[in-house]
XYZ file of C-alpha atoms in Angstrom:
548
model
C 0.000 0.000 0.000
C 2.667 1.796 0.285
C 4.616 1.789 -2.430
C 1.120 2.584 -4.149
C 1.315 5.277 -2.387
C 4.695 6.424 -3.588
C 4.309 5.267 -7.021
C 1.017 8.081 -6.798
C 3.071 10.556 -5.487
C 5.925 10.379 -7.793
C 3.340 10.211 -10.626
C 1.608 13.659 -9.296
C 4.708 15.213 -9.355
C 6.087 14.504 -12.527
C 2.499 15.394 -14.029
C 2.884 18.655 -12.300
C 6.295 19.465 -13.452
C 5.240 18.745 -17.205
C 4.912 22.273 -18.417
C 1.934 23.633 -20.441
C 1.952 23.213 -24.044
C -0.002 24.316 -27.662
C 0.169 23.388 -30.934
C 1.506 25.501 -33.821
C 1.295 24.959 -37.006
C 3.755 26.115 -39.635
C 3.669 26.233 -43.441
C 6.797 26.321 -45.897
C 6.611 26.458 -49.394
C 7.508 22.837 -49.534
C 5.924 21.000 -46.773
C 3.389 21.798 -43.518
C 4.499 20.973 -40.036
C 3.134 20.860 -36.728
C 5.417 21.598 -33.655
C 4.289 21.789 -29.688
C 5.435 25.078 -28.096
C 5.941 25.342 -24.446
C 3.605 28.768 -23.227
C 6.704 30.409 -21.830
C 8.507 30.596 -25.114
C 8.874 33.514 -26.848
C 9.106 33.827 -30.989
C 12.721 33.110 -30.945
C 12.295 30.117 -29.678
C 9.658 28.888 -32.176
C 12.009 30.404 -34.712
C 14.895 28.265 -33.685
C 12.970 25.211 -33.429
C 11.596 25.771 -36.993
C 15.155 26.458 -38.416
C 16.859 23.294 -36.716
C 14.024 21.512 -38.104
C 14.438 22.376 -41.534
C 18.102 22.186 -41.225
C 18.597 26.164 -42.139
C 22.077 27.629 -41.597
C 21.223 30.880 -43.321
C 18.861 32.014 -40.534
C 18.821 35.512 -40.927
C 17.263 35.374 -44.812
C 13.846 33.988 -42.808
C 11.409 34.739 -40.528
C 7.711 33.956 -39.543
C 4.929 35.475 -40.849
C 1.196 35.238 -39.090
C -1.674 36.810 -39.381
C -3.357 38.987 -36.865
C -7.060 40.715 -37.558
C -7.032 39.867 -41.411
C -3.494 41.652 -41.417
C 0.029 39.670 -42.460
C 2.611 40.232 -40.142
C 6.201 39.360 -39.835
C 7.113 38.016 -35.962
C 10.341 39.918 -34.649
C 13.187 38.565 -32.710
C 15.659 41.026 -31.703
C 15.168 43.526 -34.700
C 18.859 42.093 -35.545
C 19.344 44.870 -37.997
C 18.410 47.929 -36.553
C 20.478 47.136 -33.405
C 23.407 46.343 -35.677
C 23.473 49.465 -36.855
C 22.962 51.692 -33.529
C 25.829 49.702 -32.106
C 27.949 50.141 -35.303
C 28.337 46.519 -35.561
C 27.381 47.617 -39.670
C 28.470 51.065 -40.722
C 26.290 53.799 -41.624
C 27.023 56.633 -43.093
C 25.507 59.703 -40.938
C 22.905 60.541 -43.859
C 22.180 57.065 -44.519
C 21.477 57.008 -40.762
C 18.960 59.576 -40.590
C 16.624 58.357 -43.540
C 16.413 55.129 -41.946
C 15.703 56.652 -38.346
C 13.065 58.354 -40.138
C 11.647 55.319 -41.474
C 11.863 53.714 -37.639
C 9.503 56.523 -36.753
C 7.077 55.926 -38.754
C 6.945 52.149 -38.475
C 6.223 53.430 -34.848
C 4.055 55.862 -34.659
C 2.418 56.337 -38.130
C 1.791 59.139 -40.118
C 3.368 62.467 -39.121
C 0.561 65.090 -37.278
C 2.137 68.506 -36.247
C -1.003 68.952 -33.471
C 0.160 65.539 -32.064
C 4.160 64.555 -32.597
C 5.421 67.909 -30.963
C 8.902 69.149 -30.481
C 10.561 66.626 -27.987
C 8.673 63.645 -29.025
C 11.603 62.141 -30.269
C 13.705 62.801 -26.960
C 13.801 59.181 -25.475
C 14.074 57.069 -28.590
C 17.357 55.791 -29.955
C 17.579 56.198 -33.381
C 20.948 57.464 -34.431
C 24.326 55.702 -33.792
C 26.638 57.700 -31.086
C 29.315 57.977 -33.739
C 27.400 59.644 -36.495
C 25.543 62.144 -33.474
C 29.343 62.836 -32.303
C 30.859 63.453 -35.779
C 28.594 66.683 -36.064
C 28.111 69.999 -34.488
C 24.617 69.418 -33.735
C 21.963 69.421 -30.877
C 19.274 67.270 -30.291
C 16.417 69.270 -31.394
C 18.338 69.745 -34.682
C 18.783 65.969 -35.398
C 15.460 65.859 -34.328
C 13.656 68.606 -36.374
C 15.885 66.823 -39.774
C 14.686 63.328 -39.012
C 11.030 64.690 -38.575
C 11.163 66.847 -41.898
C 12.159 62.989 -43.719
C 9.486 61.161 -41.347
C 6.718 63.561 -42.815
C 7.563 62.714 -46.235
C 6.282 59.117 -45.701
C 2.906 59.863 -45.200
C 0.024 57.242 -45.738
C 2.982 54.347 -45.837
C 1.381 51.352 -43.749
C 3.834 49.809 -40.133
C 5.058 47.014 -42.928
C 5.726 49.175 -45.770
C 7.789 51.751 -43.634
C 10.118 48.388 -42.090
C 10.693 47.455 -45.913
C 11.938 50.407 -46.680
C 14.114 50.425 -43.874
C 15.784 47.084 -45.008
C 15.941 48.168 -48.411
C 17.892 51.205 -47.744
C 20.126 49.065 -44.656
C 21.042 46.428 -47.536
C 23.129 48.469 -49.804
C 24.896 49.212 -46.603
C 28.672 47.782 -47.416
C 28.747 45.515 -44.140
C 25.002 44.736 -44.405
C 24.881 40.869 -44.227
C 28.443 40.279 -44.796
C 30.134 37.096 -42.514
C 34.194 38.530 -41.890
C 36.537 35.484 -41.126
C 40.437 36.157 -40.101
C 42.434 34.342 -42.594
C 45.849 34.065 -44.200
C 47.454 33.657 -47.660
C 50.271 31.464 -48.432
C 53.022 34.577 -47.209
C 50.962 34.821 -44.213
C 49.381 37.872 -44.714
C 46.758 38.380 -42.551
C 43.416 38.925 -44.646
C 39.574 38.943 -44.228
C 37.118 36.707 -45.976
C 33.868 37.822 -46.330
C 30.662 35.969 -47.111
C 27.297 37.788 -48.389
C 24.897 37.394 -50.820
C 26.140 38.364 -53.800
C 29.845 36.164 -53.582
C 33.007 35.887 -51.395
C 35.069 38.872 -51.074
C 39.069 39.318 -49.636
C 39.202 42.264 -47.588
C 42.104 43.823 -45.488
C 41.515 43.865 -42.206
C 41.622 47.236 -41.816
C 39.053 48.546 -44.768
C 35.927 46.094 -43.982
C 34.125 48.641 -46.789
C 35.874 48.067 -49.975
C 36.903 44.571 -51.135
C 40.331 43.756 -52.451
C 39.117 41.068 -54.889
C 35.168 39.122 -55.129
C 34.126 36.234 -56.619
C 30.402 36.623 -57.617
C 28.551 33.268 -57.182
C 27.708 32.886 -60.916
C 31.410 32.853 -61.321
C 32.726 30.143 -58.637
C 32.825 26.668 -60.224
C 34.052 24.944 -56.656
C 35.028 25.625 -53.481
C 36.566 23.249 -50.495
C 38.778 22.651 -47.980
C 41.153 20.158 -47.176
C 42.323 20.600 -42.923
C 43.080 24.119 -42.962
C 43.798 25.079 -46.667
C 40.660 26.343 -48.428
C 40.507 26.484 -52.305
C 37.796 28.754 -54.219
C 37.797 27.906 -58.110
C 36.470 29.712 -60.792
C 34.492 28.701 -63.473
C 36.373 30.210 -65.594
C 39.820 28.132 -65.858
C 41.579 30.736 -67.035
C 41.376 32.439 -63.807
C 44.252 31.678 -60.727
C 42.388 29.442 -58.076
C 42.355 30.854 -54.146
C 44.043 29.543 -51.429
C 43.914 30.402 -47.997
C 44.367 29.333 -44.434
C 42.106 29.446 -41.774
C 42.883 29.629 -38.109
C 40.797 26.795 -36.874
C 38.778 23.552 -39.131
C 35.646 23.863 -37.691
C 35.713 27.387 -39.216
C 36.199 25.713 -42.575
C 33.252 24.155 -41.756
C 31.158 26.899 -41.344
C 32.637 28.838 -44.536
C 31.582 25.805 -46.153
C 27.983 26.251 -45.019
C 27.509 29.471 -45.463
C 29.374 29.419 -49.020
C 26.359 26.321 -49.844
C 23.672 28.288 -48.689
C 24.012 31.578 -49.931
C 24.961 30.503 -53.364
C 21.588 28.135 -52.963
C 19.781 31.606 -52.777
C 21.354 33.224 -55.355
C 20.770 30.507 -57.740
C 16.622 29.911 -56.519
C 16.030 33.679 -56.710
C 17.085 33.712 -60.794
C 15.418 31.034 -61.805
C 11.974 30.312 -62.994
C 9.159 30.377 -60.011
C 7.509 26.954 -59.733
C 3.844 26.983 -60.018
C 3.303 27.107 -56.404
C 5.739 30.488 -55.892
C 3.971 31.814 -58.556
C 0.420 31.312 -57.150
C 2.160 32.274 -53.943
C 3.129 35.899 -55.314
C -0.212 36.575 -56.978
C -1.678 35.741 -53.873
C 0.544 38.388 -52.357
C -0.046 41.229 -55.002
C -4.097 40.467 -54.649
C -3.314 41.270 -51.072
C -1.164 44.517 -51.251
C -3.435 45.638 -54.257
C -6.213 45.050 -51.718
C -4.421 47.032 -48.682
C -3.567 50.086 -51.355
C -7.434 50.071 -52.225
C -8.320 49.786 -47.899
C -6.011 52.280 -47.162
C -7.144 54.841 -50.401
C -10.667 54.201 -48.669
C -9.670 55.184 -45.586
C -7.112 58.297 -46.619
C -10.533 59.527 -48.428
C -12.901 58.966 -45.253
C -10.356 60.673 -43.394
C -9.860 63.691 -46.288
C -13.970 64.069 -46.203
C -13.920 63.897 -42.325
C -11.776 66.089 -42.024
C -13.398 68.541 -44.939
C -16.684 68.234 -42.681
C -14.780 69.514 -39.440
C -13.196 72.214 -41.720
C -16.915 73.223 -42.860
C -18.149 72.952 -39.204
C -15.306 74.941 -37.501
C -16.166 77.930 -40.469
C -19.979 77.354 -39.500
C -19.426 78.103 -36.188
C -16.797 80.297 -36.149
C -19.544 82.656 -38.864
C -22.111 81.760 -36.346
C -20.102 83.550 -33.776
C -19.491 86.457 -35.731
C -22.720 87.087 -36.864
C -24.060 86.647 -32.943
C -21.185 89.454 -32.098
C -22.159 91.871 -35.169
C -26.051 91.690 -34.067
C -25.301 91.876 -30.443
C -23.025 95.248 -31.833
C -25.721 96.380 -33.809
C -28.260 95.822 -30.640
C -25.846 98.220 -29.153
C -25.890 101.170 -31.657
C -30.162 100.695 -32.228
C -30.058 101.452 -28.383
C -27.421 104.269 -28.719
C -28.919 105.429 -31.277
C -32.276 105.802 -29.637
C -30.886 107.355 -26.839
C -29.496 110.096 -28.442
C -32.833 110.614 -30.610
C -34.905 111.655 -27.565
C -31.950 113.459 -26.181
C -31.899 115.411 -29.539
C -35.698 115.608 -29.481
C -35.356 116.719 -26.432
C -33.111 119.558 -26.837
C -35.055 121.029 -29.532
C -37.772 121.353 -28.198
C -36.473 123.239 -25.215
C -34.701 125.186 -27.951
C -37.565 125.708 -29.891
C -39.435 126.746 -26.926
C -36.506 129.474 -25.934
C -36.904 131.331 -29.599
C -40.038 131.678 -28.756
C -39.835 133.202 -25.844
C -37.363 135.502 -26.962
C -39.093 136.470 -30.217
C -42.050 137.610 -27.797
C -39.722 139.940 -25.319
C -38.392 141.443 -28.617
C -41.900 142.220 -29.887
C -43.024 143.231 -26.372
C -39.324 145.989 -26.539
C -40.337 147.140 -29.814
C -43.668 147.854 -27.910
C -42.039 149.519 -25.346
C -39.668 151.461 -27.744
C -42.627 153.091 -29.632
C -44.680 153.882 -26.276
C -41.315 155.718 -25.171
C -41.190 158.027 -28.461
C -44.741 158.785 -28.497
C -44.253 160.011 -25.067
C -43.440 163.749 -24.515
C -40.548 164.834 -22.668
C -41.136 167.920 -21.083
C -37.454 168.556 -19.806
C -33.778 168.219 -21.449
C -32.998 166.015 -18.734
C -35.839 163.644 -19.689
C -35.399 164.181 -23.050
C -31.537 162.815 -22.642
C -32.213 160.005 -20.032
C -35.247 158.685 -22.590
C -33.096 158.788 -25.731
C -30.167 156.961 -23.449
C -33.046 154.900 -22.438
C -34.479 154.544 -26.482
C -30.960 153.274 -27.141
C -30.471 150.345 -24.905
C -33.890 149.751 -25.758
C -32.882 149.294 -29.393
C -29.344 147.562 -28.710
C -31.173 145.049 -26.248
C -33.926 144.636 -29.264
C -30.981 143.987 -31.879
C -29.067 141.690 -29.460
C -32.571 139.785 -28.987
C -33.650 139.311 -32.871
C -29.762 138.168 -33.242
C -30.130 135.724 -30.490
C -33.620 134.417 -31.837
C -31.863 133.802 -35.065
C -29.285 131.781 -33.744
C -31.694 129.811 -31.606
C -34.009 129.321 -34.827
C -31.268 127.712 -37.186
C -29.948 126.122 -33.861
C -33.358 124.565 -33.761
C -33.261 123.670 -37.495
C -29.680 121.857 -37.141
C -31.374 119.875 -33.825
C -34.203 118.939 -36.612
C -31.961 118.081 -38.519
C -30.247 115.787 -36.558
C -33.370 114.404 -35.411
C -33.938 113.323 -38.576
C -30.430 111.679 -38.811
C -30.443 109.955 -35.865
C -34.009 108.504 -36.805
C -32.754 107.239 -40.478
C -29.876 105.686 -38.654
C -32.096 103.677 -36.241
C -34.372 102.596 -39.514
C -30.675 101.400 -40.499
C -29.838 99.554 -37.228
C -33.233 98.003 -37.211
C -33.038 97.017 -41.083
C -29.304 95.104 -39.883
C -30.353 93.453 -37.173
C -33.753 92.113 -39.051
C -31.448 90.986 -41.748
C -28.975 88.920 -39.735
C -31.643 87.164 -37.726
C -33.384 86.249 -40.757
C -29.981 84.699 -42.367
C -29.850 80.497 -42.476
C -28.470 78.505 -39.580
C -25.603 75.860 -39.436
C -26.864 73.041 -41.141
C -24.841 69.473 -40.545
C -23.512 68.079 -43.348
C -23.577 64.104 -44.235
C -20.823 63.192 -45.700
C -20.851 60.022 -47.590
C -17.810 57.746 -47.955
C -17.378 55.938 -50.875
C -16.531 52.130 -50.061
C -14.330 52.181 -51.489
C 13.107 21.240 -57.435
C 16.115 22.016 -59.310
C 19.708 20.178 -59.256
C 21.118 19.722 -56.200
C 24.469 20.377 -55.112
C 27.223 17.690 -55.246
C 29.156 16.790 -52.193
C 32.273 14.870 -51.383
C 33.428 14.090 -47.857
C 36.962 12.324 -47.328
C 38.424 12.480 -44.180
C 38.891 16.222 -42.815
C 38.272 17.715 -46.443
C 35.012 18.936 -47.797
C 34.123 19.893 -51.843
C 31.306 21.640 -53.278
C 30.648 21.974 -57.005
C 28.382 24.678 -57.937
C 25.845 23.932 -61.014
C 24.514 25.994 -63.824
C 23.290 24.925 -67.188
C 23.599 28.566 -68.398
C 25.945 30.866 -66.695
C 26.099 33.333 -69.889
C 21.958 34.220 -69.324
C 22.560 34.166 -65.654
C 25.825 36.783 -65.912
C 23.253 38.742 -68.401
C 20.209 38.657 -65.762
C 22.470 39.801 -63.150
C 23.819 42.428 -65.160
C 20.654 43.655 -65.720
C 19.045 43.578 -62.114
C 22.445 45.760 -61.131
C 21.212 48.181 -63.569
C 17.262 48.327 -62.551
C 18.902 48.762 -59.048
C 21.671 51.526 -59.862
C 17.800 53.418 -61.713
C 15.722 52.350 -58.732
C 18.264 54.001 -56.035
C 18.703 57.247 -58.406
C 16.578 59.029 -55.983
C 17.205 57.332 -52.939
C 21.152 58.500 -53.885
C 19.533 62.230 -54.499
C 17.784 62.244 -51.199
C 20.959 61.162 -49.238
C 23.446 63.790 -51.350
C 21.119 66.911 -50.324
C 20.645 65.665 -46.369
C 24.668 65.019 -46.863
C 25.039 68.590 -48.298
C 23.147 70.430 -45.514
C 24.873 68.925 -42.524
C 28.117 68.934 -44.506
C 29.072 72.365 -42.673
C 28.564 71.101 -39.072
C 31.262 68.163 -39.101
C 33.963 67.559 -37.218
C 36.900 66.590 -39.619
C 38.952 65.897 -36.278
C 36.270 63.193 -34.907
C 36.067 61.237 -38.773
C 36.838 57.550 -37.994
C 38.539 55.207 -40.283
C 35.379 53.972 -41.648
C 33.944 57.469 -42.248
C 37.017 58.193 -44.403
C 36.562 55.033 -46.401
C 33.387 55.677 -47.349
C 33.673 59.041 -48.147
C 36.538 57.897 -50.490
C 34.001 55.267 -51.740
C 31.420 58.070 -52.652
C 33.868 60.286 -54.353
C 34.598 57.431 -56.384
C 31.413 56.836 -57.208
C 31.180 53.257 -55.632
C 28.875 51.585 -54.077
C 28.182 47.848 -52.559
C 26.946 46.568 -56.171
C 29.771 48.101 -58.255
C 33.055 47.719 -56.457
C 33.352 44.381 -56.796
C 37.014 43.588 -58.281
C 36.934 39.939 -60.263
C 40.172 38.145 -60.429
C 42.100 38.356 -63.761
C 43.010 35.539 -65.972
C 47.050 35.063 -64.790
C 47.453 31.176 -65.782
C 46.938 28.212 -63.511
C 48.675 29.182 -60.561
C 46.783 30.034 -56.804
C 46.621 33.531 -55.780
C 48.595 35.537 -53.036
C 46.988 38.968 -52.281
């Protein structure tokens, strides 16, 4: 009973130390596959498990895609890239830099809106490697207001769109995907191999920028190793083979592998799509025609919406200003009737005084005719009365002047009577005409809905060979040829863009701070060179290895 007991327990424990598990379920364009992922993980992990799987060495050509609310999207690991270049692991020129921080931004945050991304907003985020922000003269807010005036020239590009763009412009980067390996030539001469996409490439160790010789892939007939000693031959057997010497066998190894894999890639992408790949990229334009279409719907919805705010803001803001011109002209009907009765007012009183006075000068004429038709008996009278007769007439003079000037007074008052009543007829005539004008009316806007050969291999002891196939190297070498001139027409603008940023800042550099890389690739652009045309092929010498 009890070991019964035991066995229980033990079997409890170990069912509660079995972590928690789902199913995913992964699709290649070969084959389907199910795998069970632990909850903890994280994508990486899937990621690994998928490339150990499927035996990939080349790990950083692939990725995982997924879908998320009818949306593709591509899962992320480590954004390998964009830290390579922040921590200068892959040098980038300071112009290069600052288009692709722009592109970063909008991948982030989406299209540029003055009212919302502010000065400052970009404060916190790294986007610019230390070297390229110490080579220059130049503040924050002034990498910051030239990264912004790039990031609002990407307007209505979608979070995936913005990311491609960034990895276009980061792969004609000279270091961009490039494998360096310390080796040596037969004098011992220490050298640099470098593996990429496009061939194998001798560098010196200190210039990682320009090559000293490449071998394209369409031009390698074999390469292998035997201990050591690696040998790259031509297809062409004109041309010297390569020897060189590598510190360590397993790193043969591994040159080996990469050398298989990359020149795998080069080889699938120029040949004819199978019937699946080409369903595949149908599929794919269908999708990105249908995403330009969604997101020309929604730029319009957003155009009209914004047209009907527009509309609204004038509506009210017209609104308002009418309100404050009737409330004004409220104001001057009410002046205006207070100064009518004041001037009614007035002339009445005025009227009222010429009266007056135009009856004390008819009542001094009176007197002035009573005072001659009296007799004076004396001198003395006779002088006082005419003194007296005088005044009379001066005070009846001054008195017919004044009642003239009260009378025209009085006609000016009537005057301005009549003035003051035309302008309230005005006022009132105003104010009935802006409370009879239309209201805001809303508006309804109406959106529009809008398998090939493999490989051989041969495997003898510590040595290794791989031939490289092709049953037409003279269409390939033309194909390639002419994808390095749609690229050098594509990146015609691209190069434009870069040349004026480069010519603005030009002023503010430091010469003193230039590192050996920044001089390189300044001689590079003088030159005229650039990661797809400074390739140097071997020349045809006779059958003997080369010693760089």
């Amino acid at each position: 009973m009890a070991g019964a007991i035991a066995s229980r327990m033990s079997f409890s424990s170990l069912k509660r130390k079995q972590p928690k598990t789902f199913t995913v379920r992964i699709m290649t364009m070969d084959a389907e596959m199910e795998f069970n992922c632990e909850v903890k993980w994280k994508g990486k992990d899937l990621f690994d498990l998928v490339c150990r799987t499927l035996g990939l060495r080349e790990t950083w050509f692939f990725g995982l895609q997924y879908m998320i609310k009818d949306t593709m999207a591509w899962l992320k690991m480590d954004k390998k890239v964009k830290k390579q270049i922040l921590d200068e692991k892959i040098y980038c020129p300071p112009e290069a830099s600052v288009l692709l921080a722009s592109y970063a931004v909008q991948a982030k945050y989406g299209d540029y809106d003055p009212n919302v991304h502010k000065r400052g907003f970009l404060a916190q985020e790294e986007l610019l490697p230390k070297g390229v922000i110490n080579l220059y003269q130049m503040t924050p807010e002034m990498w910051e207001e030239r990264i912004t005036s790039w990031y609002g020239q990407h307007r209505g590009r979608a979070r995936d769109e913005a990311e491609m763009e960034y990895l276009k412009i980061a792969q004609d980067l000279e270091m961009y995907g490039v494998n360096y390996f310390a080796i040596r030539n037969k004098k011992g001469t220490e050298l640099l191999l470098g593996v990429d996409a496009l061939g194998l490439h001798i560098y010196d160790p200190e210039n990682k920028l320009t090559p000293k010789i490449s071998f394209p892939w369409n031009e390698i007939r074999n390469v292998s190793y035997s201990d050591k000693e690696f040998t790259i031959k031509p297809l062409d057997k004109k041309i010297d083979v390569f020897k060189f010497n590598s510190s360590k066998l397993r790193v043969n190894k591994l040159i080996l592998q990469l050398c298989i894999g990359n020149h795998d890639l080069f080889m699938r992408r120029r040949k004819a799509d199978s019937l699946e790949v080409q369903q595949m990229k149908a599929q794919a334009r269908e999708e990105k025609a249908r995403k330009q279409m969604e997101r020309q719907r929604l730029a319009r919805e957003k155009q009209m919406r914004e047209e009907a705010e527009r509309t609204r803001d004038e509506l009210e803001r017209r609104l308002l200003q009418l309100k404050e011109e009737a409330t004004m002209a409220n104001e001057a009907l009410m002046r205006s009737e207070e100064t009518a009765d004041l001037l009614a007012e007035k002339a009445q009183i005025t009227e009222e005084e010429a009266k007056l006075l135009a009856q004390k000068a008819a009542e001094a004429e009176q007197e002035m005719q009573r005072i001659k038709a009296t007799a004076i008996r004396t001198e003395d009278e006779k002088r006082l009365m005419e003194q007296k007769v005088l005044e009379a007439e001066m005070l009846a003079l001054k008195m017919a002047e004044e009642s003239e000037r009260r009378a025209k007074e009085a006609d000016q008052l009537k005057q301005d009577l009549q003035e003051a009543r035309d302008s309230e007829r005005r006022a009132k005539q105003k104010l009935l005409e802006i409370t009879s004008k239309s209201s805001y009316t809303p508006m309804n806007c109406s959106a529009t809905t809008l398998p090939a050969d493999l490989p051989t291999f041969s495997l003898i002891s510590e040595s290794l060979s791989f031939d490289f196939k092709d049953t037409d190297m003279k269409r390939l070498s033309m194909e390639i040829e002419k994808e390095k001139v749609e690229y050098m027409e594509k990146s015609k603008h691209l190069q434009e863009q870069l040349n004026e940023l480069k010519t603005e800042i030009e002023a503010l550099k430091l010469k003193e701070r230039e590192t050996a890389m920044d001089i390189l690739h300044n001689e590079n652009s003088d030159r005229g060179n650039s990661k797809h045309n400074t390739i140097k092929k071997p020349q045809a010498q006779g059958r003997r290895p080369i010693c760089i």
